[in-house]
Structures are given as structure tokens and as C-alpha cells.
Amino acid sequence: QSHSNGSNINSNIVANSNSNSLHLAPAIPTTVNGSHSISDAFSDMLLSNPSSFQSSSTPITTDDSHLIRPLDIKTAEFGRRWGGNPAEAKRSATSSVTTLDQLRACMPPRYQHIESIANTQEAIFAATHTSIGCAILVHAKLAPTRRSVDITVKSTTADLSSREVAAICNSLASASSFNFH
């Protein structure tokens, strides 16, 4: 899907047969150029039937970033939660960020860095939404030849995942004004 700001979001939208709402279906992680990536660790996870996803009964306001806090978990816990978060949003952010250290520095402070893999130029981050108690999981892959960072956000609601991927992309795009040397 293309949005008015020119960004391209690769996600699958599935209508929930029990309601009139739409939910983003989890995508199956892939390997890039034959390299093993953080997402490979989660490739054997079973994904729930997208038609069984339910919207959160607690409404999420559009400006609730003050309710999002860093979530300090281990990589194994991140992997377990990845498959349980049904709503996924993906975006590629144009950015001058070219190293994992720069990525960590430019991520919104509400995200806890969990792990980075230098070989594949990937990192994972986690946060929690204190009002609804859900984890917000982030997978980031540097694409320095394209001057971009590919971001995947997973949470329990499509709205939250979409808003957070946009916020992260905005943060990374603003890094273009920094001089990284």
C-alpha cells in the first residue's frame, strides 16, 4: 500500500469475520540474500488464524506515546511474544542511519534495545503499552545502500502497530539532519 507521504507499507490486511474491523495479518519472516537474520529465529513459530484476532476492548488514543515504556526482555522472550502479537505493520524509513549504534541512538527512548546482530545489520527493540498491557515489538534491518531502515512493528492492535511504525520511521528520518562521523 502507498500512503500520501510516499512511504510503502507491506502488510496483509485480513477482515475479521466476527466484526467490521480489519486486522493486519502476521507475515512469515524471510531470509535476506541467504543470510540468517533475527527473524529466522522466529520462522518456525505457529501463527494464529487471523480470523480469530480480536480487537482490544480498551480504546487507544491517538497520542498515547506517554503510555509506552521500555520493556526489558531477553531475546528468547522476544521470540515467544513475536508470534503472539497478531497485528503487524511494516515500513521502510529513508534515513542517514548506517550503523547499529546510530540506529540505537535514533530510536525513540521508549524502546528498549534487546539485541543487535552485526553480520545481518539487524536489531530488535521492545516496549510495553502501560494502559492496555501489551508488548510492542520492533525488528529493524539496516539497508545502507538504499539509505533506509526496514522496520516491522508487532503488537495486539493494528492501530497501535501502524502508529508506532510511523513514529519510529519519523524518528529515523529526522536522523538525516544529524552528521554521523
mmCIF file of C-alpha atoms in Angstrom:
data_model
loop_
_atom_site.group_PDB
_atom_site.id
_atom_site.type_symbol
_atom_site.label_atom_id
_atom_site.label_comp_id
_atom_site.label_asym_id
_atom_site.label_seq_id
_atom_site.Cartn_x
_atom_site.Cartn_y
_atom_site.Cartn_z
ATOM 1 C CA GLN A 1 0.000 0.000 0.000
ATOM 2 C CA SER A 2 1.228 3.502 -0.673
ATOM 3 C CA HIS A 3 0.448 6.325 1.662
ATOM 4 C CA SER A 4 0.284 10.033 0.906
ATOM 5 C CA ASN A 5 3.755 10.614 2.337
ATOM 6 C CA GLY A 6 5.240 8.324 -0.315
ATOM 7 C CA SER A 7 6.055 5.516 2.080
ATOM 8 C CA ASN A 8 5.358 1.954 1.171
ATOM 9 C CA ILE A 9 3.876 -0.394 3.749
ATOM 10 C CA ASN A 10 3.999 -4.107 3.052
ATOM 11 C CA SER A 11 1.340 -5.784 5.146
ATOM 12 C CA ASN A 12 -1.524 -8.170 4.732
ATOM 13 C CA ILE A 13 -4.934 -6.925 5.777
ATOM 14 C CA VAL A 14 -7.477 -9.511 6.843
ATOM 15 C CA ALA A 15 -11.114 -8.796 7.594
ATOM 16 C CA ASN A 16 -12.319 -10.282 10.869
ATOM 17 C CA SER A 17 -15.440 -12.316 10.199
ATOM 18 C CA ASN A 18 -16.749 -11.613 13.714
ATOM 19 C CA SER A 19 -16.694 -7.819 13.377
ATOM 20 C CA ASN A 20 -16.478 -4.998 10.916
ATOM 21 C CA SER A 21 -12.834 -4.291 11.723
ATOM 22 C CA LEU A 22 -9.664 -5.016 9.778
ATOM 23 C CA HIS A 23 -6.537 -6.561 11.251
ATOM 24 C CA LEU A 24 -3.021 -6.850 9.916
ATOM 25 C CA ALA A 25 -2.077 -10.480 9.468
ATOM 26 C CA PRO A 26 1.381 -11.595 10.577
ATOM 27 C CA ALA A 27 3.822 -12.092 7.756
ATOM 28 C CA ILE A 28 6.213 -15.027 7.706
ATOM 29 C CA PRO A 29 9.804 -13.824 8.346
ATOM 30 C CA THR A 30 12.240 -14.256 5.478
ATOM 31 C CA THR A 31 15.972 -14.566 4.972
ATOM 32 C CA VAL A 32 17.726 -11.781 3.080
ATOM 33 C CA ASN A 33 20.312 -12.786 0.460
ATOM 34 C CA GLY A 34 20.692 -16.222 2.056
ATOM 35 C CA SER A 35 21.826 -14.631 5.349
ATOM 36 C CA HIS A 36 20.347 -15.789 8.582
ATOM 37 C CA SER A 37 18.551 -12.993 10.343
ATOM 38 C CA ILE A 38 16.917 -12.361 13.692
ATOM 39 C CA SER A 39 13.606 -13.115 12.011
ATOM 40 C CA ASP A 40 14.901 -16.624 11.156
ATOM 41 C CA ALA A 41 14.783 -17.433 14.853
ATOM 42 C CA PHE A 42 11.030 -16.909 14.726
ATOM 43 C CA SER A 43 10.330 -18.629 11.405
ATOM 44 C CA ASP A 44 9.142 -21.867 12.999
ATOM 45 C CA MET A 45 6.517 -20.153 15.144
ATOM 46 C CA LEU A 46 2.935 -21.112 14.508
ATOM 47 C CA LEU A 47 0.762 -18.190 13.611
ATOM 48 C CA SER A 48 -2.803 -17.978 14.840
ATOM 49 C CA ASN A 49 -5.731 -17.981 12.473
ATOM 50 C CA PRO A 50 -6.070 -14.279 11.528
ATOM 51 C CA SER A 51 -9.870 -14.516 11.624
ATOM 52 C CA SER A 52 -9.657 -15.270 15.356
ATOM 53 C CA PHE A 53 -7.885 -11.995 16.190
ATOM 54 C CA GLN A 54 -9.933 -9.739 18.397
ATOM 55 C CA SER A 55 -9.572 -6.007 18.790
ATOM 56 C CA SER A 56 -8.535 -4.699 22.169
ATOM 57 C CA SER A 57 -11.567 -3.723 24.227
ATOM 58 C CA THR A 58 -9.601 -0.794 25.653
ATOM 59 C CA PRO A 59 -9.589 2.141 23.234
ATOM 60 C CA ILE A 60 -6.182 3.537 22.344
ATOM 61 C CA THR A 61 -5.961 7.281 21.949
ATOM 62 C CA THR A 62 -4.053 8.713 19.015
ATOM 63 C CA ASP A 63 -1.468 10.422 21.224
ATOM 64 C CA ASP A 64 -0.653 7.803 23.808
ATOM 65 C CA SER A 65 3.127 7.706 23.382
ATOM 66 C CA HIS A 66 3.459 8.852 27.007
ATOM 67 C CA LEU A 67 1.906 5.493 27.996
ATOM 68 C CA ILE A 68 4.601 3.482 26.204
ATOM 69 C CA ARG A 69 7.593 2.398 28.282
ATOM 70 C CA PRO A 70 10.746 0.370 27.532
ATOM 71 C CA LEU A 71 10.305 -3.375 28.010
ATOM 72 C CA ASP A 72 13.484 -5.123 29.162
ATOM 73 C CA ILE A 73 13.213 -8.736 27.998
ATOM 74 C CA LYS A 74 15.644 -11.346 26.711
ATOM 75 C CA THR A 75 15.817 -12.390 23.047
ATOM 76 C CA ALA A 76 14.081 -15.720 23.780
ATOM 77 C CA GLU A 77 11.142 -13.894 25.401
ATOM 78 C CA PHE A 78 11.005 -11.529 22.415
ATOM 79 C CA GLY A 79 10.720 -14.589 20.155
ATOM 80 C CA ARG A 80 7.918 -16.110 22.220
ATOM 81 C CA ARG A 81 5.969 -12.845 22.163
ATOM 82 C CA TRP A 82 6.591 -12.214 18.442
ATOM 83 C CA GLY A 83 4.216 -14.991 17.379
ATOM 84 C CA GLY A 84 1.571 -13.905 19.887
ATOM 85 C CA ASN A 85 1.296 -10.354 18.602
ATOM 86 C CA PRO A 86 -1.078 -10.586 15.637
ATOM 87 C CA ALA A 87 -1.044 -7.024 14.302
ATOM 88 C CA GLU A 88 1.947 -6.214 12.103
ATOM 89 C CA ALA A 89 2.943 -3.006 10.341
ATOM 90 C CA LYS A 90 5.958 -2.658 8.036
ATOM 91 C CA ARG A 91 7.623 0.395 6.601
ATOM 92 C CA SER A 92 10.935 1.465 5.151
ATOM 93 C CA ALA A 93 12.311 4.728 6.548
ATOM 94 C CA THR A 94 14.629 6.877 4.465
ATOM 95 C CA SER A 95 17.482 7.715 6.819
ATOM 96 C CA SER A 96 21.172 8.507 7.036
ATOM 97 C CA VAL A 97 21.472 5.859 9.760
ATOM 98 C CA THR A 98 24.063 3.342 8.539
ATOM 99 C CA THR A 99 25.287 1.589 11.709
ATOM 100 C CA LEU A 100 23.616 -0.312 14.526
ATOM 101 C CA ASP A 101 24.996 2.200 17.052
ATOM 102 C CA GLN A 102 23.359 5.035 15.112
ATOM 103 C CA LEU A 103 20.123 3.049 14.983
ATOM 104 C CA ARG A 104 20.124 2.601 18.754
ATOM 105 C CA ALA A 105 20.793 6.320 19.235
ATOM 106 C CA CYS A 106 17.946 7.359 16.920
ATOM 107 C CA MET A 107 15.251 5.009 18.187
ATOM 108 C CA PRO A 108 12.585 6.674 20.345
ATOM 109 C CA PRO A 109 13.666 6.368 24.016
ATOM 110 C CA ARG A 110 10.509 4.453 24.880
ATOM 111 C CA TYR A 111 12.049 1.384 23.181
ATOM 112 C CA GLN A 112 14.476 -0.926 24.986
ATOM 113 C CA HIS A 113 17.255 -2.334 22.820
ATOM 114 C CA ILE A 114 17.165 -6.143 23.111
ATOM 115 C CA GLU A 115 19.817 -7.386 20.673
ATOM 116 C CA SER A 116 21.787 -6.449 17.563
ATOM 117 C CA ILE A 117 23.427 -8.751 15.033
ATOM 118 C CA ALA A 118 26.264 -7.035 13.181
ATOM 119 C CA ASN A 119 26.514 -9.732 10.480
ATOM 120 C CA THR A 120 22.993 -9.088 9.228
ATOM 121 C CA GLN A 121 22.693 -5.426 10.310
ATOM 122 C CA GLU A 122 19.539 -6.146 12.343
ATOM 123 C CA ALA A 123 18.327 -5.154 15.791
ATOM 124 C CA ILE A 124 15.284 -5.822 17.941
ATOM 125 C CA PHE A 125 13.624 -3.498 20.440
ATOM 126 C CA ALA A 126 10.666 -3.801 22.823
ATOM 127 C CA ALA A 127 8.239 -1.575 24.686
ATOM 128 C CA THR A 128 5.001 -2.013 26.598
ATOM 129 C CA HIS A 129 1.790 -0.007 26.437
ATOM 130 C CA THR A 130 1.008 0.572 30.118
ATOM 131 C CA SER A 131 -2.697 1.267 29.618
ATOM 132 C CA ILE A 132 -3.561 -1.941 27.770
ATOM 133 C CA GLY A 133 -0.595 -4.045 28.937
ATOM 134 C CA CYS A 134 0.543 -5.227 25.517
ATOM 135 C CA ALA A 135 4.069 -5.633 24.227
ATOM 136 C CA ILE A 136 5.196 -3.641 21.205
ATOM 137 C CA LEU A 137 7.971 -5.483 19.381
ATOM 138 C CA VAL A 138 10.244 -3.947 16.762
ATOM 139 C CA HIS A 139 12.558 -5.572 14.223
ATOM 140 C CA ALA A 140 14.857 -3.181 12.349
ATOM 141 C CA LYS A 141 17.107 -4.024 9.383
ATOM 142 C CA LEU A 142 19.608 -1.519 8.053
ATOM 143 C CA ALA A 143 19.698 -1.066 4.278
ATOM 144 C CA PRO A 144 22.563 1.436 3.900
ATOM 145 C CA THR A 145 22.829 1.023 0.117
ATOM 146 C CA ARG A 146 19.218 2.241 -0.129
ATOM 147 C CA ARG A 147 19.819 4.805 2.652
ATOM 148 C CA SER A 148 16.956 3.308 4.592
ATOM 149 C CA VAL A 149 15.949 1.171 7.564
ATOM 150 C CA ASP A 150 13.255 -1.506 7.197
ATOM 151 C CA ILE A 151 11.011 -1.533 10.271
ATOM 152 C CA THR A 152 8.494 -4.172 11.380
ATOM 153 C CA VAL A 153 6.313 -3.499 14.437
ATOM 154 C CA LYS A 154 4.080 -6.112 16.049
ATOM 155 C CA SER A 155 1.516 -5.535 18.791
ATOM 156 C CA THR A 156 -2.005 -6.649 19.637
ATOM 157 C CA THR A 157 -3.803 -3.977 17.590
ATOM 158 C CA ALA A 158 -3.369 -2.771 14.022
ATOM 159 C CA ASP A 159 -3.833 0.856 15.067
ATOM 160 C CA LEU A 160 -1.040 0.698 17.650
ATOM 161 C CA SER A 161 1.360 -1.106 15.280
ATOM 162 C CA SER A 162 0.661 1.415 12.495
ATOM 163 C CA ARG A 163 1.133 4.436 14.741
ATOM 164 C CA GLU A 164 4.344 3.101 16.237
ATOM 165 C CA VAL A 165 5.929 2.146 12.906
ATOM 166 C CA ALA A 166 5.156 5.691 11.713
ATOM 167 C CA ALA A 167 6.658 7.236 14.881
ATOM 168 C CA ILE A 168 9.822 5.136 14.566
ATOM 169 C CA CYS A 169 10.177 5.990 10.871
ATOM 170 C CA ASN A 170 9.753 9.701 11.660
ATOM 171 C CA SER A 171 12.447 9.433 14.326
ATOM 172 C CA LEU A 172 14.828 7.694 11.912
ATOM 173 C CA ALA A 173 14.051 10.163 9.123
ATOM 174 C CA SER A 174 14.890 13.081 11.401
ATOM 175 C CA ALA A 175 18.298 11.451 11.925
ATOM 176 C CA SER A 176 19.067 12.604 8.377
ATOM 177 C CA SER A 177 19.727 16.042 9.842
ATOM 178 C CA PHE A 178 22.459 14.680 12.135
ATOM 179 C CA ASN A 179 26.027 14.402 10.975
ATOM 180 C CA PHE A 180 27.217 10.893 11.881
ATOM 181 C CA HIS A 181 31.008 10.807 11.900
#
